[in-house]
Amino acid sequence: MTIQEHLPWHQIDDAHLRFFKAIGVDCVSVHSPPPEVKDGQDRADYWKEMRRRVASHGLVLNSIGGRTWDEITLALPDRDEKIEAMCTLLRNVGAAGVRAMTYSFKPAGNFRTESIPPGRGGARYSTFDYDALMKDPPYYPDKAISEEAIRENLEYYLERVIPVAEESGVRMALHPDDPPIPEPLGGAARIVSTLEQYRRIFDMAPSDSNAMLFCQGCVAEMGVDVCDAIRDIGGRGKIVAVHFRNIRGTPKRFQEVFVDEGDQDMYEAMQTYKEVGFEGPFMMDHTPGFPQQESTFWAGRAFAVGYIRAMIQAVYR
C-alpha cells in the first residue's frame, strides 16, 4: 500500500521531494503538466528526466493529472488537435514509466461558498452551501453546454484516448464533479456527479484504462454510503487512486474538514478498500487551511499523510 502526494510540475525539486520522503510519502503525482504540452510536441525525455529526479529521492513518479482542456470538453474548433496532443502526452508519460493520468471533465470547474463558521483552531474549511450559491448563481456563457452535448464530447474523447492509454500502459482516472450535483452549475451540465453516471462512462469505452479517481470526499458529497460505493467501484476494479479525505454535512451543504473529524468512519473505509483488494495509492488531496497559512501550510499535509499511514498500518498489517 502506498501513499501519494502531488505537486505542480515547477515544484518537483529537491526541497519538496526531501520533505515528502521525510513524512513517509511513497509516490508523487504531477497534478498539472507544464502548459507547453498543449502544443503536442514529443517530450518523452522531459518526463524520463522528471522520473529520474523523483527516483533520486527514493520516490516513484506515479501519475500526472489536471483539468481536461476546454477545447476538448466544449468541442471547440481545434478539439482534434488538442486530443492528439493529449495522446502524445500519454505516449510520453507511458514511455517514462508513469502509470496513471488523473483528469476531470467539468468546463465550469468547482464551486464553493464562504467558509463559515471557522473550523478547529480557527482553520479555514472549504465550504459549499447550495442555497447561498443560488442567491446569486454564477453563469459563465463561454462555458455553457447541455448535458447531451458534454456527454457526447466525453464519449468522443474516450473513444480516441483510451486505446492510446492502453498501448502506453497508462490508466486514466476520472475525478468526480465537485460538488457532485447532477444539474448545470455556471451554465455547464455536470455528468460526473453520480455512481450511475460513472457506470455509463465506463461503458462508453470498456477498458481497464477507463477508470476512476475515487475522491472519497466527493463520493460522500453524493449522499451515498461511502463503503457501499467502494465495494461497487472497487469490485469492478475501477479504482486507480483514492483521495482519502473527509467531509461534514449533506450533499448541498458541507465542509471539507480534517481527515479525523468528519462524518465518515475512516477506519471502516480503509477496511473496505482492503476488502475489495485495493492496494493504493492513497492521497490526502487537500486539507483545511490554517490561520497562519504561510508557516503552517505543509503541516496540514504532513498531518494527513501521517493519519493515512496509521490507517494503512492498522488495517493492512
PDB file of C-alpha atoms in Angstrom:
ATOM      1  CA  MET A   1       0.000   0.000   0.000  1.00  0.00           C
ATOM      2  CA  THR A   2       1.360   3.354  -0.999  1.00  0.00           C
ATOM      3  CA  ILE A   3       0.822   6.995  -0.092  1.00  0.00           C
ATOM      4  CA  GLN A   4       0.944   9.578  -2.847  1.00  0.00           C
ATOM      5  CA  GLU A   5       1.348  13.337  -2.721  1.00  0.00           C
ATOM      6  CA  HIS A   6       1.074  15.891  -5.505  1.00  0.00           C
ATOM      7  CA  LEU A   7       2.882  18.974  -6.702  1.00  0.00           C
ATOM      8  CA  PRO A   8       2.696  21.252  -9.745  1.00  0.00           C
ATOM      9  CA  TRP A   9       5.375  20.498 -12.335  1.00  0.00           C
ATOM     10  CA  HIS A  10       7.511  23.518 -11.379  1.00  0.00           C
ATOM     11  CA  GLN A  11       7.810  22.362  -7.735  1.00  0.00           C
ATOM     12  CA  ILE A  12       9.274  18.940  -8.474  1.00  0.00           C
ATOM     13  CA  ASP A  13      12.538  19.935  -6.850  1.00  0.00           C
ATOM     14  CA  ASP A  14      14.915  18.665  -4.158  1.00  0.00           C
ATOM     15  CA  ALA A  15      13.380  20.640  -1.294  1.00  0.00           C
ATOM     16  CA  HIS A  16       9.831  19.382  -1.830  1.00  0.00           C
ATOM     17  CA  LEU A  17      10.881  15.826  -2.620  1.00  0.00           C
ATOM     18  CA  ARG A  18      13.013  15.630   0.541  1.00  0.00           C
ATOM     19  CA  PHE A  19      10.021  16.801   2.576  1.00  0.00           C
ATOM     20  CA  PHE A  20       7.784  14.153   1.007  1.00  0.00           C
ATOM     21  CA  LYS A  21      10.331  11.442   1.719  1.00  0.00           C
ATOM     22  CA  ALA A  22      10.698  12.586   5.321  1.00  0.00           C
ATOM     23  CA  ILE A  23       6.974  12.447   6.115  1.00  0.00           C
ATOM     24  CA  GLY A  24       6.526   8.989   4.606  1.00  0.00           C
ATOM     25  CA  VAL A  25       5.280   9.598   1.077  1.00  0.00           C
ATOM     26  CA  ASP A  26       5.950   6.809  -1.462  1.00  0.00           C
ATOM     27  CA  CYS A  27       4.726   8.208  -4.785  1.00  0.00           C
ATOM     28  CA  VAL A  28       4.487  11.587  -6.459  1.00  0.00           C
ATOM     29  CA  SER A  29       1.822  12.940  -8.776  1.00  0.00           C
ATOM     30  CA  VAL A  30       2.306  15.984 -11.001  1.00  0.00           C
ATOM     31  CA  HIS A  31      -1.143  17.497 -10.585  1.00  0.00           C
ATOM     32  CA  SER A  32      -0.825  19.632 -13.711  1.00  0.00           C
ATOM     33  CA  PRO A  33       1.712  19.252 -16.527  1.00  0.00           C
ATOM     34  CA  PRO A  34       3.536  22.269 -17.964  1.00  0.00           C
ATOM     35  CA  PRO A  35       1.264  24.309 -20.283  1.00  0.00           C
ATOM     36  CA  GLU A  36       3.536  23.693 -23.269  1.00  0.00           C
ATOM     37  CA  VAL A  37       2.232  20.125 -23.602  1.00  0.00           C
ATOM     38  CA  LYS A  38      -0.815  21.551 -25.372  1.00  0.00           C
ATOM     39  CA  ASP A  39       1.340  22.077 -28.476  1.00  0.00           C
ATOM     40  CA  GLY A  40       1.570  18.308 -28.992  1.00  0.00           C
ATOM     41  CA  GLN A  41       5.357  18.144 -29.244  1.00  0.00           C
ATOM     42  CA  ASP A  42       7.171  14.967 -28.193  1.00  0.00           C
ATOM     43  CA  ARG A  43       8.561  15.431 -24.676  1.00  0.00           C
ATOM     44  CA  ALA A  44       9.320  11.877 -23.627  1.00  0.00           C
ATOM     45  CA  ASP A  45      12.820  12.895 -22.477  1.00  0.00           C
ATOM     46  CA  TYR A  46      11.339  15.574 -20.202  1.00  0.00           C
ATOM     47  CA  TRP A  47       9.199  13.013 -18.365  1.00  0.00           C
ATOM     48  CA  LYS A  48      12.010  10.473 -18.170  1.00  0.00           C
ATOM     49  CA  GLU A  49      14.232  13.105 -16.558  1.00  0.00           C
ATOM     50  CA  MET A  50      11.468  14.062 -14.133  1.00  0.00           C
ATOM     51  CA  ARG A  51      11.021  10.418 -13.174  1.00  0.00           C
ATOM     52  CA  ARG A  52      14.777  10.116 -12.555  1.00  0.00           C
ATOM     53  CA  ARG A  53      14.707  13.251 -10.396  1.00  0.00           C
ATOM     54  CA  VAL A  54      11.878  11.844  -8.278  1.00  0.00           C
ATOM     55  CA  ALA A  55      13.566   8.439  -8.061  1.00  0.00           C
ATOM     56  CA  SER A  56      16.777  10.043  -6.790  1.00  0.00           C
ATOM     57  CA  HIS A  57      14.881  10.709  -3.541  1.00  0.00           C
ATOM     58  CA  GLY A  58      13.570   7.159  -3.231  1.00  0.00           C
ATOM     59  CA  LEU A  59      10.141   8.106  -4.586  1.00  0.00           C
ATOM     60  CA  VAL A  60       8.140   6.993  -7.628  1.00  0.00           C
ATOM     61  CA  LEU A  61       6.632   9.320 -10.213  1.00  0.00           C
ATOM     62  CA  ASN A  62       3.313   7.518 -10.416  1.00  0.00           C
ATOM     63  CA  SER A  63       0.846   9.838 -12.121  1.00  0.00           C
ATOM     64  CA  ILE A  64       0.116  13.152 -13.757  1.00  0.00           C
ATOM     65  CA  GLY A  65      -3.183  14.963 -13.870  1.00  0.00           C
ATOM     66  CA  GLY A  66      -5.232  18.041 -14.426  1.00  0.00           C
ATOM     67  CA  ARG A  67      -8.433  19.504 -15.809  1.00  0.00           C
ATOM     68  CA  THR A  68      -9.296  18.489 -19.358  1.00  0.00           C
ATOM     69  CA  TRP A  69      -8.806  21.416 -21.715  1.00  0.00           C
ATOM     70  CA  ASP A  70     -11.839  23.456 -22.793  1.00  0.00           C
ATOM     71  CA  GLU A  71     -11.084  22.722 -26.435  1.00  0.00           C
ATOM     72  CA  ILE A  72     -11.994  19.098 -25.649  1.00  0.00           C
ATOM     73  CA  THR A  73     -14.820  19.442 -23.102  1.00  0.00           C
ATOM     74  CA  LEU A  74     -16.608  22.124 -25.148  1.00  0.00           C
ATOM     75  CA  ALA A  75     -15.747  20.712 -28.616  1.00  0.00           C
ATOM     76  CA  LEU A  76     -14.091  23.910 -29.815  1.00  0.00           C
ATOM     77  CA  PRO A  77     -12.768  24.080 -33.409  1.00  0.00           C
ATOM     78  CA  ASP A  78      -9.299  22.720 -32.546  1.00  0.00           C
ATOM     79  CA  ARG A  79     -10.622  19.808 -30.463  1.00  0.00           C
ATOM     80  CA  ASP A  80      -8.990  17.090 -32.572  1.00  0.00           C
ATOM     81  CA  GLU A  81      -5.625  18.859 -32.438  1.00  0.00           C
ATOM     82  CA  LYS A  82      -5.784  19.001 -28.635  1.00  0.00           C
ATOM     83  CA  ILE A  83      -6.900  15.370 -28.366  1.00  0.00           C
ATOM     84  CA  GLU A  84      -3.869  14.390 -30.420  1.00  0.00           C
ATOM     85  CA  ALA A  85      -1.697  16.481 -28.084  1.00  0.00           C
ATOM     86  CA  MET A  86      -3.175  14.535 -25.162  1.00  0.00           C
ATOM     87  CA  CYS A  87      -2.394  11.270 -26.959  1.00  0.00           C
ATOM     88  CA  THR A  88       1.215  12.419 -27.358  1.00  0.00           C
ATOM     89  CA  LEU A  89       1.335  13.225 -23.645  1.00  0.00           C
ATOM     90  CA  LEU A  90       0.002   9.745 -22.822  1.00  0.00           C
ATOM     91  CA  ARG A  91       2.673   8.122 -25.007  1.00  0.00           C
ATOM     92  CA  ASN A  92       5.374  10.278 -23.441  1.00  0.00           C
ATOM     93  CA  VAL A  93       4.494   9.596 -19.822  1.00  0.00           C
ATOM     94  CA  GLY A  94       3.882   5.936 -20.542  1.00  0.00           C
ATOM     95  CA  ALA A  95       7.381   5.679 -22.034  1.00  0.00           C
ATOM     96  CA  ALA A  96       8.712   7.253 -18.822  1.00  0.00           C
ATOM     97  CA  GLY A  97       7.021   4.600 -16.680  1.00  0.00           C
ATOM     98  CA  VAL A  98       4.194   6.786 -15.367  1.00  0.00           C
ATOM     99  CA  ARG A  99       1.195   4.530 -14.868  1.00  0.00           C
ATOM    100  CA  ALA A 100      -1.782   6.844 -14.283  1.00  0.00           C
ATOM    101  CA  MET A 101      -3.291  10.044 -15.594  1.00  0.00           C
ATOM    102  CA  THR A 102      -5.960  11.709 -13.469  1.00  0.00           C
ATOM    103  CA  TYR A 103      -8.377  14.134 -15.090  1.00  0.00           C
ATOM    104  CA  SER A 104     -11.709  15.890 -14.733  1.00  0.00           C
ATOM    105  CA  PHE A 105     -14.350  16.769 -17.311  1.00  0.00           C
ATOM    106  CA  LYS A 106     -16.022  19.920 -15.988  1.00  0.00           C
ATOM    107  CA  PRO A 107     -15.532  23.100 -18.041  1.00  0.00           C
ATOM    108  CA  ALA A 108     -17.035  25.337 -15.339  1.00  0.00           C
ATOM    109  CA  GLY A 109     -14.787  23.896 -12.626  1.00  0.00           C
ATOM    110  CA  ASN A 110     -15.586  23.583  -8.908  1.00  0.00           C
ATOM    111  CA  PHE A 111     -17.959  25.677  -6.809  1.00  0.00           C
ATOM    112  CA  ARG A 112     -17.591  26.855  -3.221  1.00  0.00           C
ATOM    113  CA  THR A 113     -19.126  29.479  -0.934  1.00  0.00           C
ATOM    114  CA  GLU A 114     -17.901  31.482   2.052  1.00  0.00           C
ATOM    115  CA  SER A 115     -16.017  29.449   4.663  1.00  0.00           C
ATOM    116  CA  ILE A 116     -18.179  29.833   7.772  1.00  0.00           C
ATOM    117  CA  PRO A 117     -18.025  29.055  10.595  1.00  0.00           C
ATOM    118  CA  PRO A 118     -14.266  28.662  11.180  1.00  0.00           C
ATOM    119  CA  GLY A 119     -13.052  25.166  11.938  1.00  0.00           C
ATOM    120  CA  ARG A 120     -10.904  23.572  14.583  1.00  0.00           C
ATOM    121  CA  GLY A 121      -8.349  26.035  15.935  1.00  0.00           C
ATOM    122  CA  GLY A 122      -9.646  28.682  13.549  1.00  0.00           C
ATOM    123  CA  ALA A 123      -8.819  26.589  10.487  1.00  0.00           C
ATOM    124  CA  ARG A 124     -10.482  27.540   7.207  1.00  0.00           C
ATOM    125  CA  TYR A 125     -12.699  24.787   5.764  1.00  0.00           C
ATOM    126  CA  SER A 126     -13.595  24.682   2.090  1.00  0.00           C
ATOM    127  CA  THR A 127     -17.381  25.093   2.188  1.00  0.00           C
ATOM    128  CA  PHE A 128     -20.328  24.581  -0.149  1.00  0.00           C
ATOM    129  CA  ASP A 129     -23.824  25.879   0.579  1.00  0.00           C
ATOM    130  CA  TYR A 130     -26.180  25.370  -2.360  1.00  0.00           C
ATOM    131  CA  ASP A 131     -28.789  27.833  -1.100  1.00  0.00           C
ATOM    132  CA  ALA A 132     -26.137  30.528  -0.616  1.00  0.00           C
ATOM    133  CA  LEU A 133     -24.759  29.908  -4.132  1.00  0.00           C
ATOM    134  CA  MET A 134     -28.213  30.125  -5.684  1.00  0.00           C
ATOM    135  CA  LYS A 135     -28.867  33.565  -4.179  1.00  0.00           C
ATOM    136  CA  ASP A 136     -26.636  34.883  -6.953  1.00  0.00           C
ATOM    137  CA  PRO A 137     -25.971  31.865  -9.170  1.00  0.00           C
ATOM    138  CA  PRO A 138     -22.811  32.137 -11.260  1.00  0.00           C
ATOM    139  CA  TYR A 139     -23.092  31.907 -15.009  1.00  0.00           C
ATOM    140  CA  TYR A 140     -20.202  31.623 -17.461  1.00  0.00           C
ATOM    141  CA  PRO A 141     -21.573  31.993 -21.000  1.00  0.00           C
ATOM    142  CA  ASP A 142     -18.347  30.759 -22.600  1.00  0.00           C
ATOM    143  CA  LYS A 143     -18.636  27.510 -20.592  1.00  0.00           C
ATOM    144  CA  ALA A 144     -22.332  26.854 -21.187  1.00  0.00           C
ATOM    145  CA  ILE A 145     -23.093  23.382 -22.514  1.00  0.00           C
ATOM    146  CA  SER A 146     -26.020  20.961 -22.356  1.00  0.00           C
ATOM    147  CA  GLU A 147     -25.964  17.540 -20.739  1.00  0.00           C
ATOM    148  CA  GLU A 148     -26.357  15.773 -24.077  1.00  0.00           C
ATOM    149  CA  ALA A 149     -23.533  17.756 -25.674  1.00  0.00           C
ATOM    150  CA  ILE A 150     -20.985  17.313 -22.900  1.00  0.00           C
ATOM    151  CA  ARG A 151     -21.773  13.598 -22.673  1.00  0.00           C
ATOM    152  CA  GLU A 152     -21.191  13.269 -26.413  1.00  0.00           C
ATOM    153  CA  ASN A 153     -17.920  15.197 -26.048  1.00  0.00           C
ATOM    154  CA  LEU A 154     -16.714  12.878 -23.287  1.00  0.00           C
ATOM    155  CA  GLU A 155     -17.548   9.792 -25.327  1.00  0.00           C
ATOM    156  CA  TYR A 156     -15.790  11.263 -28.382  1.00  0.00           C
ATOM    157  CA  TYR A 157     -12.727  11.907 -26.222  1.00  0.00           C
ATOM    158  CA  LEU A 158     -12.619   8.491 -24.568  1.00  0.00           C
ATOM    159  CA  GLU A 159     -13.028   6.647 -27.858  1.00  0.00           C
ATOM    160  CA  ARG A 160      -9.804   8.313 -29.046  1.00  0.00           C
ATOM    161  CA  VAL A 161      -7.613   8.430 -25.940  1.00  0.00           C
ATOM    162  CA  ILE A 162      -8.400   5.144 -24.188  1.00  0.00           C
ATOM    163  CA  PRO A 163      -6.806   2.971 -26.929  1.00  0.00           C
ATOM    164  CA  VAL A 164      -3.647   5.119 -26.680  1.00  0.00           C
ATOM    165  CA  ALA A 165      -3.690   4.860 -22.889  1.00  0.00           C
ATOM    166  CA  GLU A 166      -3.934   1.073 -23.163  1.00  0.00           C
ATOM    167  CA  GLU A 167      -0.996   0.913 -25.576  1.00  0.00           C
ATOM    168  CA  SER A 168       1.020   3.202 -23.290  1.00  0.00           C
ATOM    169  CA  GLY A 169       0.302   1.258 -20.100  1.00  0.00           C
ATOM    170  CA  VAL A 170      -1.488   4.227 -18.518  1.00  0.00           C
ATOM    171  CA  ARG A 171      -4.786   4.110 -16.616  1.00  0.00           C
ATOM    172  CA  MET A 172      -6.973   7.190 -16.941  1.00  0.00           C
ATOM    173  CA  ALA A 173      -8.705   8.068 -13.657  1.00  0.00           C
ATOM    174  CA  LEU A 174     -11.690  10.412 -13.862  1.00  0.00           C
ATOM    175  CA  HIS A 175     -12.295  12.670 -10.840  1.00  0.00           C
ATOM    176  CA  PRO A 176     -15.917  13.402  -9.824  1.00  0.00           C
ATOM    177  CA  ASP A 177     -17.524  16.789 -10.227  1.00  0.00           C
ATOM    178  CA  ASP A 178     -17.122  18.891  -7.089  1.00  0.00           C
ATOM    179  CA  PRO A 179     -19.704  19.438  -5.770  1.00  0.00           C
ATOM    180  CA  PRO A 180     -21.214  16.350  -7.427  1.00  0.00           C
ATOM    181  CA  ILE A 181     -24.624  17.845  -8.125  1.00  0.00           C
ATOM    182  CA  PRO A 182     -26.114  16.444 -11.352  1.00  0.00           C
ATOM    183  CA  GLU A 183     -27.517  19.729 -12.600  1.00  0.00           C
ATOM    184  CA  PRO A 184     -25.999  22.649 -14.512  1.00  0.00           C
ATOM    185  CA  LEU A 185     -23.816  24.992 -12.472  1.00  0.00           C
ATOM    186  CA  GLY A 186     -22.338  28.094 -14.028  1.00  0.00           C
ATOM    187  CA  GLY A 187     -24.165  27.186 -17.235  1.00  0.00           C
ATOM    188  CA  ALA A 188     -22.417  23.847 -17.755  1.00  0.00           C
ATOM    189  CA  ALA A 189     -24.137  20.497 -17.274  1.00  0.00           C
ATOM    190  CA  ARG A 190     -22.377  18.073 -14.928  1.00  0.00           C
ATOM    191  CA  ILE A 191     -22.173  14.420 -15.899  1.00  0.00           C
ATOM    192  CA  VAL A 192     -19.653  13.012 -13.391  1.00  0.00           C
ATOM    193  CA  SER A 193     -21.776  13.519 -10.288  1.00  0.00           C
ATOM    194  CA  THR A 194     -23.317  10.108  -9.511  1.00  0.00           C
ATOM    195  CA  LEU A 195     -22.182   6.497  -9.425  1.00  0.00           C
ATOM    196  CA  GLU A 196     -24.733   5.703 -12.138  1.00  0.00           C
ATOM    197  CA  GLN A 197     -23.098   8.304 -14.372  1.00  0.00           C
ATOM    198  CA  TYR A 198     -19.745   6.615 -13.728  1.00  0.00           C
ATOM    199  CA  ARG A 199     -21.151   3.243 -14.799  1.00  0.00           C
ATOM    200  CA  ARG A 200     -22.357   4.859 -18.000  1.00  0.00           C
ATOM    201  CA  ILE A 201     -18.911   6.395 -18.563  1.00  0.00           C
ATOM    202  CA  PHE A 202     -17.182   3.038 -18.031  1.00  0.00           C
ATOM    203  CA  ASP A 203     -19.457   1.611 -20.736  1.00  0.00           C
ATOM    204  CA  MET A 204     -18.501   4.360 -23.198  1.00  0.00           C
ATOM    205  CA  ALA A 205     -15.047   2.820 -23.642  1.00  0.00           C
ATOM    206  CA  PRO A 206     -14.825  -0.584 -21.920  1.00  0.00           C
ATOM    207  CA  SER A 207     -11.212  -0.910 -20.801  1.00  0.00           C
ATOM    208  CA  ASP A 208      -9.085  -1.298 -17.702  1.00  0.00           C
ATOM    209  CA  SER A 209      -7.653   2.104 -18.676  1.00  0.00           C
ATOM    210  CA  ASN A 210     -11.053   3.796 -18.313  1.00  0.00           C
ATOM    211  CA  ALA A 211     -11.379   4.111 -14.544  1.00  0.00           C
ATOM    212  CA  MET A 212     -11.971   6.417 -11.578  1.00  0.00           C
ATOM    213  CA  LEU A 213     -10.031   8.607  -9.215  1.00  0.00           C
ATOM    214  CA  PHE A 214     -12.072   7.693  -6.150  1.00  0.00           C
ATOM    215  CA  CYS A 215     -12.307  11.015  -4.335  1.00  0.00           C
ATOM    216  CA  GLN A 216     -13.829   9.813  -1.083  1.00  0.00           C
ATOM    217  CA  GLY A 217     -14.846  13.330  -0.136  1.00  0.00           C
ATOM    218  CA  CYS A 218     -16.779  13.837  -3.371  1.00  0.00           C
ATOM    219  CA  VAL A 219     -18.392  10.409  -3.075  1.00  0.00           C
ATOM    220  CA  ALA A 220     -19.567  11.354   0.420  1.00  0.00           C
ATOM    221  CA  GLU A 221     -20.889  14.606  -1.073  1.00  0.00           C
ATOM    222  CA  MET A 222     -23.053  12.473  -3.395  1.00  0.00           C
ATOM    223  CA  GLY A 223     -25.051  11.421  -0.340  1.00  0.00           C
ATOM    224  CA  VAL A 224     -24.378   7.701  -0.800  1.00  0.00           C
ATOM    225  CA  ASP A 225     -22.913   5.173   1.602  1.00  0.00           C
ATOM    226  CA  VAL A 226     -19.171   5.512   1.046  1.00  0.00           C
ATOM    227  CA  CYS A 227     -18.333   1.898   1.895  1.00  0.00           C
ATOM    228  CA  ASP A 228     -21.025   0.602  -0.461  1.00  0.00           C
ATOM    229  CA  ALA A 229     -19.569   2.843  -3.171  1.00  0.00           C
ATOM    230  CA  ILE A 230     -16.068   1.439  -2.525  1.00  0.00           C
ATOM    231  CA  ARG A 231     -17.483  -2.069  -2.932  1.00  0.00           C
ATOM    232  CA  ASP A 232     -19.285  -1.071  -6.145  1.00  0.00           C
ATOM    233  CA  ILE A 233     -16.441   0.744  -7.910  1.00  0.00           C
ATOM    234  CA  GLY A 234     -13.651  -1.288  -6.297  1.00  0.00           C
ATOM    235  CA  GLY A 235     -15.448  -4.506  -7.090  1.00  0.00           C
ATOM    236  CA  ARG A 236     -15.308  -3.534 -10.765  1.00  0.00           C
ATOM    237  CA  GLY A 237     -11.557  -2.962 -10.481  1.00  0.00           C
ATOM    238  CA  LYS A 238     -12.053   0.688 -11.403  1.00  0.00           C
ATOM    239  CA  ILE A 239     -10.317   2.500  -8.518  1.00  0.00           C
ATOM    240  CA  VAL A 240      -6.931   3.809  -9.689  1.00  0.00           C
ATOM    241  CA  ALA A 241      -6.205   6.024  -6.668  1.00  0.00           C
ATOM    242  CA  VAL A 242      -8.050   7.312  -3.605  1.00  0.00           C
ATOM    243  CA  HIS A 243      -8.388  10.842  -2.301  1.00  0.00           C
ATOM    244  CA  PHE A 244      -8.655   9.811   1.350  1.00  0.00           C
ATOM    245  CA  ARG A 245     -10.422  12.851   2.751  1.00  0.00           C
ATOM    246  CA  ASN A 246     -13.414  13.575   4.924  1.00  0.00           C
ATOM    247  CA  ILE A 247     -16.393  15.943   4.946  1.00  0.00           C
ATOM    248  CA  ARG A 248     -19.117  17.013   7.324  1.00  0.00           C
ATOM    249  CA  GLY A 249     -22.651  17.785   6.173  1.00  0.00           C
ATOM    250  CA  THR A 250     -25.082  16.981   3.383  1.00  0.00           C
ATOM    251  CA  PRO A 251     -24.800  16.951  -0.438  1.00  0.00           C
ATOM    252  CA  LYS A 252     -25.954  20.554  -0.703  1.00  0.00           C
ATOM    253  CA  ARG A 253     -24.341  21.930   2.447  1.00  0.00           C
ATOM    254  CA  PHE A 254     -20.968  20.564   3.519  1.00  0.00           C
ATOM    255  CA  GLN A 255     -17.473  21.437   4.686  1.00  0.00           C
ATOM    256  CA  GLU A 256     -14.175  19.712   3.923  1.00  0.00           C
ATOM    257  CA  VAL A 257     -12.772  19.038   7.382  1.00  0.00           C
ATOM    258  CA  PHE A 258      -9.622  17.475   8.789  1.00  0.00           C
ATOM    259  CA  VAL A 259      -9.382  13.798   7.943  1.00  0.00           C
ATOM    260  CA  ASP A 260     -10.033  12.691  11.535  1.00  0.00           C
ATOM    261  CA  GLU A 261     -13.164  14.720  12.307  1.00  0.00           C
ATOM    262  CA  GLY A 262     -15.705  14.231   9.530  1.00  0.00           C
ATOM    263  CA  ASP A 263     -18.857  12.148   9.200  1.00  0.00           C
ATOM    264  CA  GLN A 264     -17.129   9.143   7.637  1.00  0.00           C
ATOM    265  CA  ASP A 265     -15.573   6.410   9.765  1.00  0.00           C
ATOM    266  CA  MET A 266     -12.165   6.420   8.074  1.00  0.00           C
ATOM    267  CA  TYR A 267     -11.075   3.166   9.705  1.00  0.00           C
ATOM    268  CA  GLU A 268     -14.147   1.437   8.286  1.00  0.00           C
ATOM    269  CA  ALA A 269     -13.425   2.955   4.882  1.00  0.00           C
ATOM    270  CA  MET A 270      -9.838   1.688   4.948  1.00  0.00           C
ATOM    271  CA  GLN A 271     -11.100  -1.781   5.898  1.00  0.00           C
ATOM    272  CA  THR A 272     -13.417  -1.683   2.878  1.00  0.00           C
ATOM    273  CA  TYR A 273     -10.583  -0.782   0.495  1.00  0.00           C
ATOM    274  CA  LYS A 274      -8.737  -3.822   1.819  1.00  0.00           C
ATOM    275  CA  GLU A 275     -11.879  -5.935   1.413  1.00  0.00           C
ATOM    276  CA  VAL A 276     -12.091  -5.146  -2.330  1.00  0.00           C
ATOM    277  CA  GLY A 277      -8.362  -5.738  -2.853  1.00  0.00           C
ATOM    278  CA  PHE A 278      -7.288  -2.135  -3.418  1.00  0.00           C
ATOM    279  CA  GLU A 279      -3.609  -1.564  -2.605  1.00  0.00           C
ATOM    280  CA  GLY A 280      -3.104   2.145  -3.185  1.00  0.00           C
ATOM    281  CA  PRO A 281      -2.089   4.803  -3.771  1.00  0.00           C
ATOM    282  CA  PHE A 282      -3.935   6.789  -1.123  1.00  0.00           C
ATOM    283  CA  MET A 283      -3.683  10.593  -1.270  1.00  0.00           C
ATOM    284  CA  MET A 284      -4.801  13.387   1.041  1.00  0.00           C
ATOM    285  CA  ASP A 285      -5.841  15.556  -1.977  1.00  0.00           C
ATOM    286  CA  HIS A 286      -6.050  18.759   0.086  1.00  0.00           C
ATOM    287  CA  THR A 287      -6.568  19.774   3.688  1.00  0.00           C
ATOM    288  CA  PRO A 288      -8.041  22.754   5.607  1.00  0.00           C
ATOM    289  CA  GLY A 289      -6.108  26.000   5.665  1.00  0.00           C
ATOM    290  CA  PHE A 290      -4.550  27.195   8.906  1.00  0.00           C
ATOM    291  CA  PRO A 291      -4.917  30.773  10.188  1.00  0.00           C
ATOM    292  CA  GLN A 292      -1.127  31.150   9.878  1.00  0.00           C
ATOM    293  CA  GLN A 293      -1.150  29.957   6.255  1.00  0.00           C
ATOM    294  CA  GLU A 294       2.443  30.713   5.276  1.00  0.00           C
ATOM    295  CA  SER A 295       4.089  28.999   8.226  1.00  0.00           C
ATOM    296  CA  THR A 296       1.745  26.019   8.555  1.00  0.00           C
ATOM    297  CA  PHE A 297       0.691  25.067   5.013  1.00  0.00           C
ATOM    298  CA  TRP A 298       2.853  21.956   4.954  1.00  0.00           C
ATOM    299  CA  ALA A 299       1.840  20.966   8.480  1.00  0.00           C
ATOM    300  CA  GLY A 300      -1.657  20.120   7.285  1.00  0.00           C
ATOM    301  CA  ARG A 301      -0.304  17.886   4.561  1.00  0.00           C
ATOM    302  CA  ALA A 302       2.067  16.134   6.958  1.00  0.00           C
ATOM    303  CA  PHE A 303      -0.790  15.563   9.409  1.00  0.00           C
ATOM    304  CA  ALA A 304      -2.942  13.977   6.688  1.00  0.00           C
ATOM    305  CA  VAL A 305      -0.113  11.772   5.418  1.00  0.00           C
ATOM    306  CA  GLY A 306       0.645  10.575   8.948  1.00  0.00           C
ATOM    307  CA  TYR A 307      -3.030   9.784   9.537  1.00  0.00           C
ATOM    308  CA  ILE A 308      -3.232   7.778   6.300  1.00  0.00           C
ATOM    309  CA  ARG A 309      -0.069   5.861   7.223  1.00  0.00           C
ATOM    310  CA  ALA A 310      -1.591   4.973  10.591  1.00  0.00           C
ATOM    311  CA  MET A 311      -4.804   3.760   8.939  1.00  0.00           C
ATOM    312  CA  ILE A 312      -2.845   1.614   6.484  1.00  0.00           C
ATOM    313  CA  GLN A 313      -0.775   0.075   9.283  1.00  0.00           C
ATOM    314  CA  ALA A 314      -3.868  -0.555  11.434  1.00  0.00           C
ATOM    315  CA  VAL A 315      -5.826  -2.253   8.633  1.00  0.00           C
ATOM    316  CA  TYR A 316      -3.452  -3.791   6.117  1.00  0.00           C
ATOM    317  CA  ARG A 317      -0.875  -5.105   8.587  1.00  0.00           C
TER     318      ARG A 317
END
